[in-house]
Amino acid sequence: MTAPALDLRAVARAYGGGRTLFGARPVVRAVDGVTLALPQGRTLGIVGESGSGKSTLGRLALGLETPDAGHVTAFGAPMPAPGTPAWRALRRRMQMVFQDPLGALDRRIPVADQVAEPLAIHGIGAPAERRARALDALAAVGLSAAQGGRYPHELSGGQRQRVVIARALITDPDVLVCDEPVSALDVSIQAQVVNLLIDLKAARGLAMVFISHDLRVVRQIADRVAVMYLGRIVEEGAAEAVLRDPRHPYTRALVSAAPAPGRHRRERVILSGEPPNPAARPAGCAFHPRCPVAVARCRSEAPALEPAPDGHATACHRVTPAAERAA
Amino acid sequence: MAAPLVRIEGLTVAFDGAPAVRGVDLAVHPGEAVGIVGESGSGKSVTWLAALRLLPAKAAVAGRVLLDGRDLLALPLPEVEAVRGGRIGMIFQDPASALNPVLRIRRQLGEVLARHRGLSGAAIAAEARRLLDLVGIPDAARRLDSYPHEMSGGQNQRVMIAMAIAGQPDLLVADEPTTALDVTIQAQILDLLAALRRELGMALVLISHDLGVVAETCDRVAVMYAGRVVEMGPAEPLFDAPRHPYTRGLLDALPTLDAAERLVAIPGVVPDPRAMPPGCAFAPRCAHAAPVCLGAEPALRATLPGRWSACARPDLDLAAPPPRPPATPAPAAEAVA
Amino acid sequence: MLRYLAVRAFRAAVTIALVVTFAFVVLRMSGDPAILIMGPEVPPEALAAFRRAWGLDQPIWVQYVRYFGAILNGDLGMSMRDNRPAIEMVAERIPATLALTVPALVLKLAVGIPLGVWAALHQGTGFDRAVMVAAVFGFAIPSFVLALVLVLVFSVDLGWLPSGGQGTVAHMILPVLTLGLGGAAALARFTRSAMLEVLGRPYIRTASAKGLPWAAVVRGHALPNAAIPTVTLVGFLVGSLIAGAVVVESVFSWPGVGRMLVVAVASRDLAIVQCILLLVAATMVTSNLVVDVLYGVLDPRLRHGARAAA
Ligand SMILES: Nc1ncnc2c1ncn2[C@@H]1O[C@H](COP(=O)(O)OP(=O)(O)OP(=O)(O)O)[C@@H](O)[C@H]1O
Ligand SMILES: Nc1ncnc2c1ncn2[C@@H]1O[C@H](COP(=O)(O)OP(=O)(O)OP(=O)(O)O)[C@@H](O)[C@H]1O
Ligand SMILES: [Mg+2]
Ligand SMILES: [Mg+2]
């Protein structure tokens, strides 16, 4: 069996804490013990609460940040330390599409040049060839050569997002981490980009981590889905199973709240209570203060992520025990 | 019907001779929620940036934007500055870049309160905290001392929303306000906006690619394509029975939660603004294009009561979606063991 | 933050050590100090005695170790010419140099930054273009040329100001102008481009959309961001307070550290040269350190260790 493209073991990352010249800071445990594997050529969707650590997890997975605990393996080898030659060489195989496209682009350089930049960095091709490849990559996401000559602020939000996607794809990476890659796109171009990613996965065995709030898009593109809540994974399984038959109460709320035109004013599970504060994690199950089915045990004991025999794992005391489900 | 709060008349915007907005007419009535959807790059954001005179000097803007009968495009700048953030609030796309990286949230939020609500000192702090609570940011008191880079994408987006509603505007222009939010917080924000409309009579312009959010939130919807409004009408009938083939195409491109099917994008690409096709701008991509579409560009005309469409073939039957192509089974689609 | 400071301070120390080593190597390699100081006609015994007295007869590495050890103990050696502690002699000259460079620095800041900001705010106008043309000239003209032009105009032609020497405020005007104008031009250009970069950022539009008057947007939102890159250049200017006046002091025969350096190099007065180099390196490095700390104050993203990005 080939090594998984990415393998994360109990990784954790906290921000803040400690004393600084500017006073004490609370510790925010952005990612708190996450174990995940991404087989080559597969797509893992990550959904979850805003601020639950999805972007942080994406950066950890690509080695853009180093975990405080746990370790990350890429293609069977430990993730090299940031800045080392090995790490830099790995950049070409592993790319990220950042959540904030404007922040990820340099405002002084025409976008086509920025798309070609990774080729120059990794010394691929002659300058003329690089330019041609950049224009091809832009065309693949529906942007013209004229638009390639513009500066980032001269493009619309969706156009910028596509530039970032084109830049990530130009080195033919093996792993792509997409952080909200299609939320700024109109549905038609979104369909075009999603189809493109699916085709790349099929044709080139591209492995992807696909972070999105749009459950429908995740459903289209992901093989498996992990649901995050306050730095931990609360549910993980095949995309179809998680999104059609959600087991964790948080996932159920998510799925019921997904809006669609046509089904006007539909039923949705409204979560009561405060959104969670990552600097003061509730004891027991972090979701219990907002959970409609919480019991006493949920307040004291944190549930572990337990896989059922069908491979669908849930971290909830109230989910029917695995054995019964399998029967 | 009451007089509109804001009326945009014949607005055009061009950058270096390339038209971005090509004649938009749109009225927003007090308390009303108008959705604006449409193709990326069709001029949704630019329309409202132009209305508030927030575009760079090189943009050539023409037309009128009337607020209480005064043309914002012709007023002296100080009077427009008094309108911005006060009577008209704006939420920007790309929240992480739209916040100042070197200033704390407290300062960025406090500014609006000082300018438009006349608050100072402790009152600002209290109100700022209340606003962060309203948009669902946990630990609001401490978060006021954070910088934008210390927040997640969705947290920044909610700060942006808090800033825009801080001035208690009569009209809130929300450009993609919920892209970075998970659906439960999205629902919470949409409820908040609905409450503000109810309680303060605030009007809302919601620019979004999320047709579900628009359908759920808005009374009326305008669909934009290539710098113009191509269809407008009440939300529910518009999405149930679109009158313009572009709107139909958008609906058909929507993914579903039920099954993984190959998505149907509208074929072709958006026309180059410097070389617009003759006649209807959508004709080159339209499955229903006929010779009549290549003549003059169709105007936005009333079709049914309250419904407007800019299609040269107003009698097309677009109710039923075209048959989907069979789902191509992706080789890696089976569950990962 | 403390870690960040520690790393910076360590780097500063390494930089100084390198400068010291470099000075040692270059000066020892480029001629025999004994001959240069005593003159070629001196008998060999006298030369040998001089060498012994100054330790020049030892193997080069022994000299290096001694020299380095002495510096660590704060002993910068004796001037070979005047037989006085080098540090004392250099210290005597510092006030004269600062009397030129400090007013010049004030001139640079007071003229360069406002001009740059103003030009950026009126980009494309006649004023902006005039500032930029002036800045290119001020930047491109070497200081000795500028000094000569100023002398020709104000001393020779108009006879308003003395062309050299020291004593009155009038003596200071031309050297300070020479020093200040070039720096002001560089600073104006730099400030302008930093400001333009910031003014194009989306958060400036956000600040406008909040209804803040333009002046408040510039003051409250644009300037704090534009200050971040500008601080680098200001730090460099502060760092050159001691070393930046070599040419100007020579042209105007101003008895400062710069002229002392020129004389000491010509006569191979090792201790003096080393002492000045050390002083220059120390000011440079200190101002760099201050710049780094200022970065942390101005830019919160650096304060808690920036997160890695693409
Ligand atoms: N540099 C930082 N300093 C302090 N806190 C941080 C930093 N970066 C992230 N955080 C905090 O870590 C938590 C997780 O952030 P992250 O950006 O990973 O969330 P996310 O799941 O991507 O959210 P979203 O969907 O809103 O983008 C948040 O509470 C955030 O405030
Ligand atoms: N400053 C500018 N200079 C030149 N062209 C611009 C500028 N700003 C916008 N444009 C162009 O104007 C057109 C309309 O842009 P706008 O931002 O309004 O699109 P949008 O409808 O909001 O799209 P999206 O949904 O992707 O945000 C686009 O083609 C864009 O490239
Ligand atoms: Mg994120
Ligand atoms: Mg937009």
mmCIF file of N, CA and C and ligand atoms in Angstrom, chain A residues 15-16 25 28-31 48-57 59 99 179-180 211 213 278, chain B residues 143 149-155 158 180-182, chain C residues 307, ligand 1:
data_model
loop_
_atom_site.group_PDB
_atom_site.id
_atom_site.type_symbol
_atom_site.label_atom_id
_atom_site.label_comp_id
_atom_site.label_asym_id
_atom_site.label_seq_id
_atom_site.Cartn_x
_atom_site.Cartn_y
_atom_site.Cartn_z
ATOM 1 N N TYR A 15 -2.582 29.289 20.259
ATOM 2 C CA TYR A 15 -2.085 30.654 20.056
ATOM 3 C C TYR A 15 -2.147 31.395 21.370
ATOM 4 N N GLY A 16 -1.321 32.434 21.453
ATOM 5 C CA GLY A 16 -1.343 33.273 22.639
ATOM 6 C C GLY A 16 -0.683 32.563 23.798
ATOM 7 N N ARG A 25 -1.643 36.880 27.712
ATOM 8 C CA ARG A 25 -2.646 36.610 26.697
ATOM 9 C C ARG A 25 -3.307 35.272 27.001
ATOM 10 N N VAL A 28 -5.529 30.237 23.212
ATOM 11 C CA VAL A 28 -6.598 29.762 22.342
ATOM 12 C C VAL A 28 -6.119 28.457 21.734
ATOM 13 N N ARG A 29 -6.792 27.362 22.121
ATOM 14 C CA ARG A 29 -6.368 26.087 21.540
ATOM 15 C C ARG A 29 -7.092 25.891 20.212
ATOM 16 N N ALA A 30 -6.475 26.392 19.150
ATOM 17 C CA ALA A 30 -7.137 26.439 17.843
ATOM 18 C C ALA A 30 -7.345 25.029 17.295
ATOM 19 N N VAL A 31 -6.313 24.184 17.407
ATOM 20 C CA VAL A 31 -6.441 22.786 17.009
ATOM 21 C C VAL A 31 -5.983 21.957 18.202
ATOM 22 N N GLY A 48 -17.349 22.832 9.554
ATOM 23 C CA GLY A 48 -17.422 23.079 10.990
ATOM 24 C C GLY A 48 -17.619 24.531 11.312
ATOM 25 N N GLU A 49 -17.841 24.747 12.584
ATOM 26 C CA GLU A 49 -18.050 26.066 13.147
ATOM 27 C C GLU A 49 -16.968 27.051 12.692
ATOM 28 N N SER A 50 -17.369 28.284 12.482
ATOM 29 C CA SER A 50 -16.384 29.325 12.217
ATOM 30 C C SER A 50 -15.497 29.507 13.438
ATOM 31 N N GLY A 51 -14.183 29.501 13.230
ATOM 32 C CA GLY A 51 -13.261 29.639 14.351
ATOM 33 C C GLY A 51 -12.927 28.324 15.019
ATOM 34 N N SER A 52 -13.364 27.188 14.403
ATOM 35 C CA SER A 52 -13.115 25.904 15.048
ATOM 36 C C SER A 52 -11.732 25.358 14.710
ATOM 37 N N GLY A 53 -10.938 26.083 13.916
ATOM 38 C CA GLY A 53 -9.571 25.638 13.658
ATOM 39 C C GLY A 53 -9.345 25.020 12.302
ATOM 40 N N LYS A 54 -10.265 25.202 11.377
ATOM 41 C CA LYS A 54 -10.114 24.567 10.071
ATOM 42 C C LYS A 54 -8.914 25.133 9.304
ATOM 43 N N SER A 55 -8.826 26.458 9.265
ATOM 44 C CA SER A 55 -7.704 27.065 8.535
ATOM 45 C C SER A 55 -6.389 26.705 9.205
ATOM 46 N N THR A 56 -6.380 26.718 10.520
ATOM 47 C CA THR A 56 -5.167 26.353 11.248
ATOM 48 C C THR A 56 -4.772 24.919 10.913
ATOM 49 N N LEU A 57 -5.753 24.025 10.888
ATOM 50 C CA LEU A 57 -5.468 22.630 10.556
ATOM 51 C C LEU A 57 -4.889 22.538 9.146
ATOM 52 N N ARG A 59 -3.139 24.794 7.570
ATOM 53 C CA ARG A 59 -1.753 25.269 7.571
ATOM 54 C C ARG A 59 -0.823 24.253 8.208
ATOM 55 N N GLN A 99 -7.798 31.407 2.260
ATOM 56 C CA GLN A 99 -9.162 31.874 2.471
ATOM 57 C C GLN A 99 -9.347 33.308 2.005
ATOM 58 N N ASP A 179 -8.854 26.387 1.131
ATOM 59 C CA ASP A 179 -9.580 26.983 2.244
ATOM 60 C C ASP A 179 -10.666 27.881 1.664
ATOM 61 N N GLU A 180 -11.888 27.458 1.730
ATOM 62 C CA GLU A 180 -13.013 28.208 1.167
ATOM 63 C C GLU A 180 -12.736 28.615 -0.284
ATOM 64 N N ILE A 211 -11.719 22.686 2.550
ATOM 65 C CA ILE A 211 -12.370 23.332 3.697
ATOM 66 C C ILE A 211 -13.480 24.220 3.163
ATOM 67 N N HIS A 213 -17.684 25.963 3.988
ATOM 68 C CA HIS A 213 -18.927 26.043 4.733
ATOM 69 C C HIS A 213 -20.105 25.588 3.882
ATOM 70 N N PRO A 278 -13.146 29.609 22.368
ATOM 71 C CA PRO A 278 -12.001 28.685 22.335
ATOM 72 C C PRO A 278 -10.995 28.955 23.441
ATOM 73 N N ARG B 143 -12.055 39.960 22.952
ATOM 74 C CA ARG B 143 -11.834 40.047 21.517
ATOM 75 C C ARG B 143 -11.668 41.477 21.043
ATOM 76 N N HIS B 149 -5.455 39.756 12.518
ATOM 77 C CA HIS B 149 -4.758 38.505 12.185
ATOM 78 C C HIS B 149 -4.918 37.460 13.275
ATOM 79 N N GLU B 150 -5.430 37.865 14.419
ATOM 80 C CA GLU B 150 -5.617 36.884 15.497
ATOM 81 C C GLU B 150 -6.994 36.242 15.447
ATOM 82 N N MET B 151 -7.775 36.593 14.428
ATOM 83 C CA MET B 151 -9.133 36.072 14.341
ATOM 84 C C MET B 151 -9.260 35.168 13.119
ATOM 85 N N SER B 152 -10.231 34.281 13.162
ATOM 86 C CA SER B 152 -10.464 33.428 12.002
ATOM 87 C C SER B 152 -11.197 34.241 10.936
ATOM 88 N N GLY B 153 -11.274 33.668 9.729
ATOM 89 C CA GLY B 153 -11.939 34.356 8.629
ATOM 90 C C GLY B 153 -13.365 34.757 8.994
ATOM 91 N N GLY B 154 -14.082 33.855 9.614
ATOM 92 C CA GLY B 154 -15.469 34.137 9.946
ATOM 93 C C GLY B 154 -15.597 35.157 11.070
ATOM 94 N N GLN B 155 -14.638 35.152 11.995
ATOM 95 C CA GLN B 155 -14.676 36.144 13.064
ATOM 96 C C GLN B 155 -14.457 37.548 12.498
ATOM 97 N N ARG B 158 -17.543 38.791 10.896
ATOM 98 C CA ARG B 158 -18.556 39.266 11.837
ATOM 99 C C ARG B 158 -18.183 40.628 12.429
ATOM 100 N N ALA B 180 -17.813 33.378 4.858
ATOM 101 C CA ALA B 180 -16.843 32.675 5.705
ATOM 102 C C ALA B 180 -17.509 32.087 6.946
ATOM 103 N N LEU B 181 -18.827 32.030 6.954
ATOM 104 C CA LEU B 181 -19.513 31.565 8.168
ATOM 105 C C LEU B 181 -20.128 30.193 7.950
ATOM 106 N N ASP B 182 -20.060 29.371 8.979
ATOM 107 C CA ASP B 182 -20.739 28.091 8.867
ATOM 108 C C ASP B 182 -22.238 28.337 8.935
ATOM 109 N N ARG C 307 2.656 34.383 11.659
ATOM 110 C CA ARG C 307 2.397 33.025 11.217
ATOM 111 C C ARG C 307 2.859 32.881 9.780
HETATM 112 N N1 LIG D 1 -2.346 34.181 14.997
HETATM 113 C C1 LIG D 1 -3.322 33.936 15.877
HETATM 114 N N2 LIG D 1 -3.268 34.459 17.121
HETATM 115 C C2 LIG D 1 -4.248 34.230 18.012
HETATM 116 N N3 LIG D 1 -5.334 33.475 17.769
HETATM 117 C C3 LIG D 1 -5.451 32.919 16.549
HETATM 118 C C4 LIG D 1 -4.474 33.131 15.531
HETATM 119 N N4 LIG D 1 -4.868 32.470 14.419
HETATM 120 C C5 LIG D 1 -6.048 31.871 14.711
HETATM 121 N N5 LIG D 1 -6.412 32.144 15.997
HETATM 122 C C6 LIG D 1 -7.628 31.664 16.686
HETATM 123 O O1 LIG D 1 -7.689 30.269 16.515
HETATM 124 C C7 LIG D 1 -9.036 29.841 16.315
HETATM 125 C C8 LIG D 1 -9.130 29.001 15.041
HETATM 126 O O2 LIG D 1 -8.864 29.823 13.912
HETATM 127 P P1 LIG D 1 -8.996 29.295 12.409
HETATM 128 O O3 LIG D 1 -8.632 30.455 11.528
HETATM 129 O O4 LIG D 1 -8.253 28.041 12.248
HETATM 130 O O5 LIG D 1 -10.561 29.012 12.322
HETATM 131 P P2 LIG D 1 -11.430 28.474 11.096
HETATM 132 O O6 LIG D 1 -12.032 27.183 11.489
HETATM 133 O O7 LIG D 1 -10.650 28.521 9.842
HETATM 134 O O8 LIG D 1 -12.596 29.560 11.065
HETATM 135 P P3 LIG D 1 -13.330 30.257 9.817
HETATM 136 O O9 LIG D 1 -14.279 29.283 9.273
HETATM 137 O O10 LIG D 1 -14.057 31.411 10.501
HETATM 138 O O11 LIG D 1 -12.276 30.721 8.877
HETATM 139 C C9 LIG D 1 -9.890 31.115 16.302
HETATM 140 O O12 LIG D 1 -10.524 31.259 17.552
HETATM 141 C C10 LIG D 1 -8.894 32.224 16.084
HETATM 142 O O13 LIG D 1 -9.319 33.386 16.734
#
